[in-house]
Every structure is written in C-alpha cells, then in structure tokens.
C-alpha cells in the first residue's frame, strides 16, 4: 500500500541527513577535481559574492562540508581558498550531470570539472527559494555563526545535556531551532521524539538528565540510520546521483495520523496541527514528564 504523506510546505526542506548524503556523494564524485568552468544562468540565485565567480575557474575542490542543512564546497586556487555554499532549500538540489533533470530550465548554475568521476555539478531549483553564496573563509565563518547552532552529529552527550538544561520552552521547537541545534527539521524531530517516548510539547525544563541522555542517543541513531538509507524523499529530494532517499519507509509517525501505534501499545497516532504539525502517540509520549523518571 502506498504511503499517504501529508507533508506541509516547510517539510519539503531537506534536513541534516539529506544534506549529509549530498555532501558525501559530492566528496566521492568530485573531491580533488579541477573546476574548469562556472556558468550562472541567473544572477539572483547568488546571494553573495557574484563578482567573484571567475575566481573559482581553475580551482581544485579540496573540501566538501555540511553545515546544518547547507553544503559548502571549498576550492583552492593560487594558494587562496574560497567556498561555494549551497542552501538546499525547498526543492533546491545539487545534481550530477548523469542525474536526468526533469526540468532543465530550472538549472541555474553549472560547475564543470575535470579529473573527477563526474563532469558536472548542477544547482537545480525550480522555486528559487534556495541560494548559493560565494564566500571567503571569513564570510563562511560569518555565515555559519549567524545560522547554525551545534551540530547534532558533532556535539558530545555532555554538551547536549548542558545545552538543553540552559534552555526553556517546548522540546520539539527547541530541536528544530537551527541557531541552537542545526539540521533537524519537522520530519526528524517527530521521528526522534516518538522513539524517545517524549511528547513534542514537553517543557525542556521538565526533562531529567537521564531523559536528555536518552534523547541524545536516539537523535544520533535516527540521523545515522537516515543517512545510511539516503535520507527521506518526502516530495522532491534526490541525491546528486538522482537516487531517492529510502528512509521514508522507516518513518514511524511522520504523516501517519490515524494509524495504530507501531509500538503496539493500542494507541493511535495523533496529529497536532500547527505551523509545523506534530505526529505522536498519546500513550507512548506522555504530555507530562513523570518526576524522577
Ligand atoms: Zn504508542
């Protein structure tokens, strides 16, 4: 039976696992390759640094990093270093030439390479919500500081506990707050909280250290597992090689309201509508934290 997804507008945003899959594929396909041509079809797709586009020609791709939901390509040219930072916004994709694009008119940037496994990387974005930025190291540092908090795959358990203990407010909103913890959006927030048995609207201040530690472990497990399965293609996410993420088959609560709880507790998955809907099992995810639990 096909899944019926009720994904909202914002849930089309790739999250950390999708961005990580993109970074890993580009690393495998293009690290060490030389950039021989940069074609920019529309100047307004470049948020910052349009005038520097020529600098990149002849540069070598030396690093591919993920920051939150963005991917930064680091180029070295004449001993200087600059970055192409791609926001993987709503339907904004980085695709290899080999991945057939359904709508070639939406390819706004083409980077041509020599010496890699792929001849070309394209920035494809029919809705133009995402942007590219051409930045030097200082610009990249500013970009990161402004947008991204701690990375869930890099933060230690101790720092994660400390971070949550310093915060107030509802748990799911905090997990999705990019300036606090970068990369988790609505899909993974719902999946993590269900597996951790924590209600999305719990006050962070009610959580015991033990519960925060469990949350940390499950957050890492869910994100790692999602990366291993190529991320979640809920609507329009494709990896650079054109493949779809398979983790959507492993979603337990996201988009599944009205279904019986996969924990066989007898509960039914509920949807709490809001700006970003919460999906949860009222039996497994109690709205109030039990003291000393
Ligand atoms: Zn349940």
Coordinates of C-alpha atoms in Angstrom, one line a residue, residues 10-141:
X10 CA 8.1 23.5 5.1
X11 CA 8.5 19.8 5.3
X12 CA 9.9 19.8 1.8
X13 CA 13.1 21.3 3.2
X14 CA 15.9 18.8 3.2
X15 CA 17.2 18.2 6.7
X16 CA 20.6 17.1 8.1
X17 CA 20.5 13.5 6.7
X18 CA 19.7 14.7 3.2
X19 CA 22.4 17.4 3.2
X20 CA 24.9 14.8 4.6
X21 CA 24.0 12.4 1.7
X22 CA 24.6 15.2 -0.8
X23 CA 28.0 16.2 0.8
X24 CA 29.2 12.5 0.8
X25 CA 28.2 11.9 -2.8
X26 CA 29.9 15.1 -4.0
X27 CA 33.0 14.2 -1.9
X28 CA 33.1 10.7 -3.6
X29 CA 32.5 12.1 -7.1
X30 CA 34.5 15.3 -7.2
X31 CA 37.0 15.8 -4.4
X32 CA 40.3 16.7 -5.9
X33 CA 38.8 17.6 -9.3
X34 CA 39.6 20.8 -11.1
X35 CA 36.8 23.3 -11.8
X36 CA 37.2 24.4 -15.4
X37 CA 34.0 26.4 -16.0
X38 CA 31.3 28.2 -13.9
X39 CA 28.0 29.0 -15.6
X40 CA 25.4 31.1 -13.7
X41 CA 22.1 31.3 -15.5
X42 CA 20.5 33.9 -13.2
X43 CA 22.5 36.4 -11.1
X44 CA 19.8 36.5 -8.4
X45 CA 20.4 32.8 -7.5
X46 CA 23.7 34.0 -6.0
X47 CA 23.0 35.7 -2.6
X48 CA 26.5 37.0 -2.1
X49 CA 29.8 37.1 -4.0
X50 CA 28.5 37.0 -7.6
X51 CA 31.5 39.2 -8.7
X52 CA 34.0 36.5 -7.5
X53 CA 32.6 33.7 -9.8
X54 CA 35.5 33.9 -12.2
X55 CA 38.0 33.3 -9.3
X56 CA 36.8 29.8 -9.0
X57 CA 37.8 28.7 -12.6
X58 CA 40.9 26.6 -12.4
X59 CA 40.5 25.9 -8.7
X60 CA 40.6 22.5 -7.1
X61 CA 37.8 21.1 -5.0
X62 CA 39.6 20.5 -1.7
X63 CA 36.7 20.0 0.8
X64 CA 33.0 19.3 1.0
X65 CA 31.4 20.1 4.3
X66 CA 27.9 20.1 5.6
X67 CA 26.8 22.9 7.9
X68 CA 23.2 22.4 9.2
X69 CA 21.2 21.9 6.0
X70 CA 23.8 23.6 3.8
X71 CA 26.7 22.2 1.8
X72 CA 30.0 24.1 1.4
X73 CA 32.4 23.3 -1.4
X74 CA 35.9 24.5 -0.6
X75 CA 38.1 25.5 -3.6
X76 CA 41.8 26.2 -3.6
X77 CA 43.2 28.4 -6.3
X78 CA 46.7 30.1 -6.3
X79 CA 47.1 29.3 -2.6
X80 CA 43.9 31.1 -1.7
X81 CA 40.7 29.4 -0.6
X82 CA 37.1 30.2 -1.2
X83 CA 33.7 28.5 -0.8
X84 CA 30.6 27.8 -2.8
X85 CA 27.8 27.4 -0.2
X86 CA 24.6 25.8 -1.4
X87 CA 21.4 26.1 0.6
X88 CA 19.3 23.0 -0.1
X89 CA 16.0 24.9 0.2
X90 CA 12.6 23.8 -0.9
X91 CA 13.4 21.6 -3.9
X92 CA 16.9 23.1 -4.2
X93 CA 19.1 20.3 -5.4
X94 CA 22.7 19.7 -6.3
X95 CA 22.8 17.1 -9.1
X96 CA 25.4 15.4 -11.2
X97 CA 25.0 15.7 -15.0
X98 CA 24.3 12.0 -15.0
X99 CA 21.1 12.5 -13.0
X100 CA 18.4 13.3 -15.5
X101 CA 16.8 16.6 -14.6
X102 CA 13.1 16.8 -15.4
X103 CA 13.1 20.5 -15.9
X104 CA 16.4 21.7 -17.4
X105 CA 15.2 25.3 -17.4
X106 CA 15.5 25.3 -13.6
X107 CA 19.2 24.6 -13.7
X108 CA 20.6 27.9 -12.5
X109 CA 24.3 27.1 -12.0
X110 CA 26.6 24.6 -13.7
X111 CA 30.1 23.8 -12.4
X112 CA 32.2 21.9 -14.9
X113 CA 35.0 19.7 -13.7
X114 CA 38.0 17.8 -15.0
X115 CA 39.7 14.9 -13.2
X116 CA 36.8 13.7 -11.1
X117 CA 34.3 10.9 -11.5
X118 CA 31.7 13.4 -12.6
X119 CA 32.0 16.1 -15.3
X120 CA 29.4 18.5 -13.9
X121 CA 27.5 19.6 -10.8
X122 CA 24.3 21.5 -11.3
X123 CA 22.3 23.6 -8.9
X124 CA 18.7 22.9 -9.8
X125 CA 15.9 24.9 -8.1
X126 CA 12.5 25.4 -9.7
X127 CA 11.2 27.5 -6.9
X128 CA 14.3 29.5 -6.3
X129 CA 13.9 29.5 -2.5
X130 CA 17.4 28.3 -2.1
X131 CA 20.5 30.3 -2.8
X132 CA 24.2 29.9 -3.5
X133 CA 26.8 32.1 -1.7
X134 CA 30.3 32.6 -2.9
X135 CA 32.4 33.3 0.2
X136 CA 35.9 33.6 1.5
X137 CA 36.8 31.9 4.8
X138 CA 35.7 34.9 6.9
X139 CA 32.4 35.0 5.0
X140 CA 31.9 31.3 5.6
X141 CA 32.6 31.7 9.3

